[in-house]
Tab-separated table of C-alpha atoms and ligand atoms in Angstrom:
chain	number	residue	atom	x	y	z
A	496	MET	CA	75.435	12.986	173.128
A	497	THR	CA	77.757	10.799	175.258
A	498	ASP	CA	81.549	11.044	175.224
A	499	PRO	CA	83.448	8.125	173.632
A	500	ASP	CA	85.853	6.080	175.791
A	501	PRO	CA	89.215	7.906	175.212
A	502	ALA	CA	91.389	4.773	175.682
A	503	ALA	CA	89.352	2.733	173.216
A	504	ALA	CA	89.323	5.640	170.769
A	505	ALA	CA	93.117	6.106	171.030
A	506	SER	CA	93.809	2.423	170.415
A	507	GLU	CA	91.415	2.431	167.468
A	508	ARG	CA	93.217	5.488	166.049
A	509	SER	CA	96.613	3.853	166.253
A	510	ARG	CA	95.251	1.048	164.091
A	511	SER	CA	93.405	3.174	161.569
A	512	PRO	CA	94.515	6.802	161.749
A	513	THR	CA	93.248	7.883	158.352
A	514	THR	CA	90.759	6.961	155.699
A	515	ASN	CA	92.268	3.592	154.767
A	516	SER	CA	89.053	1.730	155.392
A	517	LEU	CA	87.121	3.764	152.797
A	518	PRO	CA	86.699	2.556	149.233
A	519	ARG	CA	88.599	4.809	146.813
A	520	THR	CA	86.644	7.813	145.562
A	521	LEU	CA	88.035	7.427	142.057
A	522	GLU	CA	90.895	5.687	140.292
A	523	TRP	CA	92.070	4.784	136.824
A	524	ILE	CA	91.958	1.056	136.255
A	525	GLY	CA	94.385	-0.529	133.790
A	526	GLY	CA	96.665	1.042	131.196
A	527	SER	CA	95.922	3.043	128.052
A	528	ASP	CA	92.804	0.990	127.354
A	529	GLY	CA	91.601	1.278	130.936
A	530	CYS	CA	88.661	3.082	132.488
A	531	LEU	CA	87.816	5.471	135.325
A	532	ARG	CA	86.307	3.704	138.325
A	533	LEU	CA	84.182	5.838	140.654
A	534	LEU	CA	82.601	5.120	143.992
A	535	ASP	CA	78.920	5.873	143.302
A	536	GLN	CA	78.200	8.496	145.969
A	537	THR	CA	74.513	8.705	145.115
A	538	LEU	CA	74.084	5.292	146.782
A	539	LEU	CA	76.029	5.957	150.008
A	540	PRO	CA	75.795	5.066	152.802
A	541	ASP	CA	73.340	2.249	151.990
A	542	ARG	CA	75.307	0.649	149.191
A	543	VAL	CA	78.989	0.696	148.334
A	544	GLU	CA	79.081	0.230	144.578
A	545	MET	CA	81.592	1.211	141.964
A	546	ARG	CA	80.733	2.668	138.575
A	547	ASP	CA	83.086	2.354	135.594
A	548	CYS	CA	83.279	5.154	133.022
A	549	SER	CA	84.683	4.405	129.559
A	550	THR	CA	83.576	7.514	127.663
A	551	ALA	CA	83.459	11.280	128.202
A	552	GLU	CA	79.653	10.970	128.254
A	553	ASP	CA	79.868	8.500	131.151
A	554	VAL	CA	82.045	10.952	133.078
A	555	TRP	CA	79.830	13.964	132.238
A	556	GLU	CA	76.794	12.103	133.536
A	557	ALA	CA	78.598	10.882	136.678
A	558	ILE	CA	79.607	14.470	137.518
A	559	ARG	CA	76.163	15.851	136.712
A	560	VAL	CA	74.268	13.420	138.966
A	561	LEU	CA	76.898	13.714	141.762
A	562	CYS	CA	78.068	10.115	141.497
A	563	VAL	CA	81.447	11.848	141.807
A	564	ARG	CA	81.346	15.243	143.526
A	565	GLY	CA	83.389	17.717	145.500
A	566	ALA	CA	85.648	20.218	143.753
A	567	PRO	CA	88.980	18.315	143.755
A	568	ALA	CA	87.381	14.985	142.770
A	569	ILE	CA	85.478	16.404	139.819
A	570	GLY	CA	88.683	18.058	138.605
A	571	VAL	CA	90.462	14.695	138.570
A	572	ALA	CA	87.436	12.965	137.016
A	573	ALA	CA	87.291	15.584	134.243
A	574	ALA	CA	91.007	15.095	133.454
A	575	TYR	CA	90.401	11.377	132.958
A	576	GLY	CA	87.145	12.154	131.112
A	577	LEU	CA	89.119	14.201	128.615
A	578	CYS	CA	91.434	11.226	128.030
A	579	LEU	CA	88.471	8.885	127.578
A	580	GLY	CA	86.662	11.233	125.161
A	581	THR	CA	89.708	11.699	122.946
A	582	ARG	CA	91.030	8.125	123.100
A	583	PRO	CA	89.297	7.051	119.828
A	584	PHE	CA	91.091	9.919	118.033
A	585	ARG	CA	94.631	8.805	118.894
A	586	GLY	CA	96.572	8.573	115.645
A	587	LYS	CA	94.536	11.274	113.846
A	588	PRO	CA	96.391	14.336	112.484
A	589	THR	CA	97.417	16.633	115.336
A	590	ASP	CA	95.131	19.518	114.253
A	591	ALA	CA	92.072	17.282	114.232
A	592	PHE	CA	93.117	15.750	117.544
A	593	SER	CA	93.619	19.170	119.172
A	594	ALA	CA	90.186	20.295	117.949
A	595	LYS	CA	88.676	17.183	119.544
A	596	VAL	CA	90.450	17.884	122.833
A	597	ALA	CA	88.978	21.412	122.848
A	598	GLU	CA	85.486	20.100	122.029
A	599	VAL	CA	85.496	17.355	124.693
A	600	GLY	CA	87.015	19.750	127.235
A	601	GLU	CA	84.237	22.270	126.694
A	602	TYR	CA	81.646	19.528	126.939
A	603	LEU	CA	83.011	18.269	130.268
A	604	CYS	CA	83.125	21.811	131.673
A	605	SER	CA	79.392	22.113	130.957
A	606	SER	CA	78.583	19.345	133.478
A	607	ARG	CA	78.765	21.592	136.559
A	608	PRO	CA	79.676	25.287	136.452
A	609	THR	CA	80.718	26.330	139.968
A	610	ALA	CA	83.765	24.286	141.006
A	611	VAL	CA	86.709	25.804	139.148
A	612	ASN	CA	88.860	22.694	139.670
A	613	LEU	CA	86.992	21.167	136.733
A	614	SER	CA	88.035	23.774	134.142
A	615	TRP	CA	91.452	24.064	135.823
A	616	ALA	CA	92.119	20.344	135.223
A	617	VAL	CA	90.745	20.431	131.674
A	618	ARG	CA	93.005	23.415	130.863
A	619	ARG	CA	96.040	21.697	132.363
A	620	ILE	CA	95.510	18.576	130.225
A	621	SER	CA	94.550	20.517	127.073
A	622	ARG	CA	97.765	22.546	127.281
A	623	LEU	CA	99.735	19.420	126.316
A	624	THR	CA	98.302	19.598	122.795
A	625	LEU	CA	99.852	23.056	122.360
A	626	ALA	CA	103.447	22.108	123.097
A	627	GLU	CA	105.639	22.720	120.043
A	628	ASN	CA	107.318	19.330	120.194
A	629	ALA	CA	104.152	17.539	121.215
A	630	GLY	CA	104.769	14.776	118.656
A	631	ASP	CA	102.037	12.674	117.072
A	632	SER	CA	98.577	12.594	118.574
A	633	GLY	CA	99.119	9.100	119.987
A	634	ALA	CA	102.089	10.374	121.997
A	635	VAL	CA	100.145	13.463	123.080
A	636	TRP	CA	97.306	11.264	124.280
A	637	GLU	CA	99.717	9.137	126.342
A	638	ALA	CA	101.096	12.362	127.833
A	639	MET	CA	97.526	13.437	128.673
A	640	LEU	CA	96.925	10.199	130.561
A	641	SER	CA	100.229	10.568	132.446
A	642	GLU	CA	99.308	14.150	133.334
A	643	SER	CA	95.908	12.978	134.626
A	644	HIS	CA	97.689	10.465	136.869
A	645	ALA	CA	99.940	13.318	138.044
A	646	ILE	CA	96.897	15.475	138.884
A	647	ALA	CA	95.427	12.578	140.873
A	648	ARG	CA	98.688	11.972	142.769
A	649	GLU	CA	99.148	15.688	143.458
A	650	ASP	CA	95.577	15.981	144.709
A	651	ALA	CA	96.178	13.378	147.403
A	652	GLU	CA	99.448	15.023	148.452
A	653	THR	CA	97.954	18.543	148.366
A	654	CYS	CA	95.063	17.492	150.568
A	655	ARG	CA	97.447	15.759	152.975
A	656	ARG	CA	99.421	18.986	153.291
A	657	ILE	CA	96.254	21.016	153.885
A	658	GLY	CA	95.534	18.734	156.834
A	659	GLU	CA	99.072	19.022	158.121
A	660	HIS	CA	98.958	22.843	158.037
A	661	GLY	CA	95.481	23.124	159.514
A	662	ALA	CA	95.513	20.433	162.225
A	663	ARG	CA	96.589	22.964	164.856
A	664	LEU	CA	93.275	24.805	164.396
A	665	ILE	CA	91.315	21.812	165.721
A	666	PRO	CA	90.402	22.705	169.319
A	667	GLU	CA	91.663	20.167	171.876
A	668	GLY	CA	88.616	18.688	173.609
A	669	GLY	CA	86.338	21.002	171.615
A	670	GLY	CA	83.756	20.923	168.847
A	671	VAL	CA	84.190	21.493	165.113
A	672	LEU	CA	81.287	22.216	162.807
A	673	THR	CA	81.414	21.435	159.093
A	674	HIS	CA	79.005	21.632	156.178
A	675	CYS	CA	78.449	19.384	153.158
A	676	ASN	CA	81.306	16.943	152.491
A	677	ALA	CA	84.841	18.213	152.005
A	678	GLY	CA	86.475	14.914	152.892
A	679	ALA	CA	88.181	11.957	151.251
A	680	LEU	CA	84.999	11.377	149.247
A	681	ALA	CA	85.398	14.825	147.674
A	682	ALA	CA	89.009	14.268	146.583
A	683	VAL	CA	91.438	11.482	145.732
A	684	ALA	CA	92.269	11.152	149.445
A	685	HIS	CA	92.015	13.035	152.769
A	686	GLY	CA	89.805	15.849	151.460
A	687	THR	CA	90.222	19.479	152.501
A	688	ALA	CA	88.200	20.509	155.584
A	689	LEU	CA	88.139	16.933	156.877
A	690	SER	CA	91.874	16.551	156.242
A	691	LEU	CA	92.449	18.830	159.264
A	692	MET	CA	90.387	16.407	161.323
A	693	TYR	CA	92.187	13.322	160.004
A	694	ALA	CA	95.562	14.905	160.782
A	695	ALA	CA	94.480	15.909	164.308
A	696	HIS	CA	92.984	12.456	164.853
A	697	ALA	CA	96.264	10.819	163.796
A	698	GLN	CA	97.986	13.014	166.416
A	699	LEU	CA	95.647	11.384	168.967
A	700	ARG	CA	93.932	14.706	169.664
A	701	ARG	CA	90.442	14.652	171.175
A	702	PHE	CA	87.610	16.572	169.529
A	703	ARG	CA	84.064	16.134	168.376
A	704	VAL	CA	82.740	16.887	164.885
A	705	PHE	CA	79.275	18.216	164.132
A	706	ALA	CA	78.170	17.675	160.529
A	707	ASN	CA	75.346	19.698	159.025
A	708	GLU	CA	73.063	17.288	157.185
A	709	THR	CA	73.186	19.603	154.119
A	710	ARG	CA	69.871	19.865	152.368
A	711	PRO	CA	68.799	18.962	149.771
A	712	LEU	CA	71.186	16.116	148.833
A	713	LEU	CA	72.381	15.355	152.373
A	714	GLN	CA	76.116	15.190	151.702
A	715	GLY	CA	76.755	15.860	155.411
A	716	ALA	CA	74.428	13.167	156.726
A	717	ARG	CA	75.226	10.570	154.059
A	718	LEU	CA	78.892	11.191	153.256
A	719	THR	CA	80.674	13.181	155.989
A	720	ALA	CA	79.134	11.055	158.731
A	721	PHE	CA	80.006	7.900	156.750
A	722	GLU	CA	83.665	8.697	156.275
A	723	LEU	CA	84.321	10.185	159.724
A	724	ALA	CA	82.621	7.265	161.453
A	725	ALA	CA	84.645	4.837	159.298
A	726	ALA	CA	87.828	6.582	160.514
A	727	GLY	CA	86.723	6.326	164.137
A	728	ILE	CA	86.122	10.075	164.562
A	729	ASP	CA	83.286	11.146	166.855
A	730	VAL	CA	80.636	12.688	164.584
A	731	THR	CA	77.134	14.021	165.259
A	732	VAL	CA	74.728	15.025	162.468
A	733	LEU	CA	72.386	18.006	162.826
A	734	CYS	CA	69.897	19.818	160.613
A	735	GLU	CA	71.586	23.041	159.497
A	736	GLY	CA	68.772	24.992	161.143
A	737	ALA	CA	70.206	23.822	164.488
A	738	ALA	CA	73.714	25.180	163.816
A	739	ALA	CA	73.269	28.686	165.268
A	740	SER	CA	71.797	27.474	168.541
A	741	LEU	CA	74.534	24.827	168.786
A	742	MET	CA	77.091	27.627	168.440
A	743	ARG	CA	75.284	29.639	171.109
A	744	SER	CA	75.416	26.617	173.453
A	745	GLY	CA	79.229	26.805	173.461
A	746	ALA	CA	79.716	23.386	171.843
A	747	ILE	CA	81.534	24.766	168.774
A	748	GLN	CA	85.010	26.350	168.810
A	749	LEU	CA	85.754	26.112	165.084
A	750	VAL	CA	83.846	26.045	161.804
A	751	VAL	CA	85.722	24.633	158.825
A	752	VAL	CA	84.354	24.048	155.334
A	753	GLY	CA	85.659	23.388	151.826
A	754	ALA	CA	85.301	25.562	148.734
A	755	ASP	CA	84.306	25.219	145.109
A	756	ARG	CA	85.804	28.497	143.920
A	757	ILE	CA	87.577	31.369	145.644
A	758	ALA	CA	87.677	34.772	143.917
A	759	ALA	CA	90.724	37.070	143.903
A	760	ASN	CA	89.345	39.052	146.863
A	761	GLY	CA	88.786	35.909	148.975
A	762	ASP	CA	85.013	35.548	148.526
A	763	VAL	CA	84.244	31.820	148.754
A	764	ALA	CA	81.674	29.775	146.835
A	765	ASN	CA	80.769	26.559	148.648
A	766	LYS	CA	77.709	24.377	149.219
A	767	VAL	CA	74.540	26.398	149.754
A	768	GLY	CA	74.131	27.003	153.467
A	769	THR	CA	77.768	27.961	154.011
A	770	TYR	CA	77.020	31.717	154.006
A	771	PRO	CA	74.448	31.573	156.832
A	772	LEU	CA	76.894	29.405	158.781
A	773	ALA	CA	79.588	32.083	158.407
A	774	LEU	CA	77.145	34.784	159.544
A	775	ALA	CA	76.205	32.733	162.596
A	776	ALA	CA	79.884	32.042	163.358
A	777	GLN	CA	80.646	35.751	163.231
A	778	ALA	CA	77.705	36.529	165.533
A	779	HIS	CA	79.072	34.035	168.063
A	780	GLU	CA	82.727	35.029	167.593
A	781	ILE	CA	83.702	31.555	166.402
A	782	PRO	CA	86.562	31.319	163.870
A	783	PHE	CA	85.376	30.375	160.399
A	784	TYR	CA	88.032	28.730	158.206
A	785	VAL	CA	87.948	27.503	154.624
A	786	ALA	CA	90.246	24.666	153.521
A	787	ALA	CA	91.034	24.503	149.813
A	788	PRO	CA	93.871	23.741	147.402
A	789	ARG	CA	95.393	26.479	145.237
A	790	SER	CA	93.554	24.957	142.251
A	791	THR	CA	90.271	26.211	143.785
A	792	PHE	CA	91.299	29.872	143.502
A	793	ASP	CA	90.112	31.740	140.421
A	794	LEU	CA	92.139	34.935	140.233
A	795	SER	CA	90.404	35.896	136.974
A	796	LEU	CA	87.308	36.796	139.011
A	797	PRO	CA	87.714	39.949	141.124
A	798	THR	CA	84.892	39.067	143.540
A	799	GLY	CA	82.439	36.311	144.358
A	800	ASP	CA	79.690	38.160	142.460
A	801	GLN	CA	81.149	36.810	139.219
A	802	ILE	CA	81.163	33.142	140.329
A	803	PRO	CA	78.584	31.138	138.350
A	804	ILE	CA	76.199	29.451	140.762
A	805	GLU	CA	74.698	26.164	139.616
A	806	GLU	CA	70.927	25.893	139.913
A	807	ARG	CA	69.664	22.340	140.106
A	808	ALA	CA	66.309	20.687	139.459
A	809	ASP	CA	63.268	21.474	141.627
A	810	ASP	CA	62.694	17.834	142.465
A	811	GLU	CA	65.860	17.688	144.585
A	812	VAL	CA	64.032	20.039	146.972
A	813	SER	CA	60.447	18.902	146.482
A	814	THR	CA	60.951	15.154	146.915
A	815	ILE	CA	62.499	12.802	149.423
A	816	GLY	CA	63.120	9.194	148.399
A	817	GLY	CA	61.193	9.831	145.192
A	818	LYS	CA	58.033	11.052	146.986
A	819	ARG	CA	56.914	14.664	146.474
A	820	PHE	CA	56.050	16.490	149.697
A	821	VAL	CA	55.938	20.135	148.519
A	822	ALA	CA	52.363	21.316	147.963
A	823	ALA	CA	51.183	21.166	144.369
A	824	GLY	CA	51.473	24.517	142.626
A	825	ALA	CA	54.541	25.670	144.614
A	826	ARG	CA	57.851	26.163	142.853
A	827	CYS	CA	61.257	25.417	144.403
A	828	TYR	CA	64.483	27.398	144.600
A	829	ASN	CA	67.538	25.144	144.406
A	830	PRO	CA	70.917	26.887	144.070
A	831	ALA	CA	73.647	24.310	144.747
A	832	PHE	CA	76.104	26.876	146.161
A	833	ASP	CA	76.296	30.272	147.823
A	834	VAL	CA	79.017	32.877	148.198
A	835	THR	CA	80.477	33.809	151.581
A	836	PRO	CA	82.081	37.260	151.577
A	837	ALA	CA	85.794	37.309	152.458
A	838	ARG	CA	85.145	39.543	155.479
A	839	LEU	CA	83.417	36.585	157.201
A	840	VAL	CA	86.314	34.187	156.560
A	841	THR	CA	88.928	34.064	159.334
A	842	GLY	CA	91.486	32.264	157.189
A	843	ILE	CA	92.023	29.878	154.288
A	844	VAL	CA	94.063	26.714	154.783
A	845	THR	CA	95.931	25.775	151.598
A	846	GLU	CA	98.748	23.357	150.824
A	847	SER	CA	101.096	26.356	151.132
A	848	GLY	CA	100.001	27.214	154.684
A	849	ILE	CA	97.276	29.237	156.394
A	850	LEU	CA	96.352	32.482	154.694
A	851	GLU	CA	95.138	34.886	157.365
A	852	PRO	CA	93.705	37.480	157.264
A	853	VAL	CA	92.045	36.939	153.910
A	854	THR	CA	93.045	39.866	151.706
A	855	PRO	CA	93.562	40.162	147.926
A	856	GLU	CA	97.229	40.960	148.592
A	857	LYS	CA	97.836	37.806	150.635
A	858	ILE	CA	96.069	35.718	148.000
A	859	ALA	CA	98.144	37.249	145.203
A	860	ASP	CA	101.291	36.559	147.283
A	861	ILE	CA	100.782	32.800	147.536
A	862	PHE	CA	100.531	32.635	143.757
A	863	ALA	CA	103.426	35.000	143.139
A	864	ALA	CA	105.645	33.034	145.518
A	865	ARG	CA	105.016	29.628	143.905
A	866	GLY	CA	104.280	30.513	140.300
B	1433	MRU	O1	77.501	19.577	145.235
B	1433	MRU	P1	78.756	18.996	145.807
B	1433	MRU	O2	78.521	17.826	146.700
B	1433	MRU	O3	79.784	18.724	144.741
B	1433	MRU	O4	79.343	20.165	146.717
B	1433	MRU	C1	80.580	19.969	147.332
B	1433	MRU	C2	80.997	21.105	148.183
B	1433	MRU	O5	80.373	22.128	148.248
B	1433	MRU	C3	82.323	20.954	148.889
B	1433	MRU	O6	82.322	21.636	150.105
B	1433	MRU	C4	83.431	21.541	147.999
B	1433	MRU	O7	83.369	21.010	146.709
B	1433	MRU	C5	84.778	21.283	148.563
B	1433	MRU	S1	85.210	19.569	148.490
B	1433	MRU	C6	86.778	19.399	149.098
């Protein structure tokens, strides 16, 4: 682990301070007859290929197989998916159209259960069908597409603000540990946890990032390392089993991760492996922050015990590159997420500021203050 040349790094940063060199995670191409274009994250970092979705089924499948992934990005994808799935019903009577919106919305929500941004976005788009003066279904559909564009625009701005608020947490000359991928690839731009790093990097601050590889689908090794390296940020990948001893070595001054759903009491669901990281951070007295937009909070759930945890197929654990290595006869346990209790979370960085300490009252306040 050698230090980068600070002068070369600073000049590189002034040319490319953010994630401009990355292909876009997702974007709508064209007008009303357009499609949703996704960067296929299952192929990264080997191949940079785009995948076009023209139906709700295309979007459902892309979310399910993690072609598009990360809580904010799947929310935006689902909003566009709802437009695609109801597009053939433009011009039908409003009752029939509204029923179709509800059906397609429910279908899209069944793709992955944990990240609440998905159902949040579907609800926000579906609400347009309920407006009293909604007009004919063609006009409602156009409004749904405009609202999807608004969600996409807001996501980029929200993530930028998360970075702006949280950049001061990045330790000057220190080490930051992260898990999974909560970066530009998990959102329209910037990401959440990695947005802090992009903002600090743009301020020409010096720090080193350690990225857990994130078994079984390797989002840390494949995606976080890819996007941080592309932005010129010093990144080192480790197996998550090495995280506790790295903390003990003194190399880490901050742990920051994203979230898929945050309950009313501040319990946080995120990629499996986050909970042990929080326990290790507490044992080593290292601050453990979560970075997430307000759309990731689910105040209808009192605690993390009620958060649905997605279980994925055995073969994600038992195979690598298509080859099975787990002994025949053994089963696999493959929860995609775990829940970190609020008491282990030092603070939550949102677009409204840093919420610290994490208490139900403080969480309720940020929603009461901004509606
Ligand atoms: O299974 P994934 O890759 O969708 O899991 C993603 C995560 O757990 C992220 O940390 C979370 O969605 C936050 S992304 C800003």
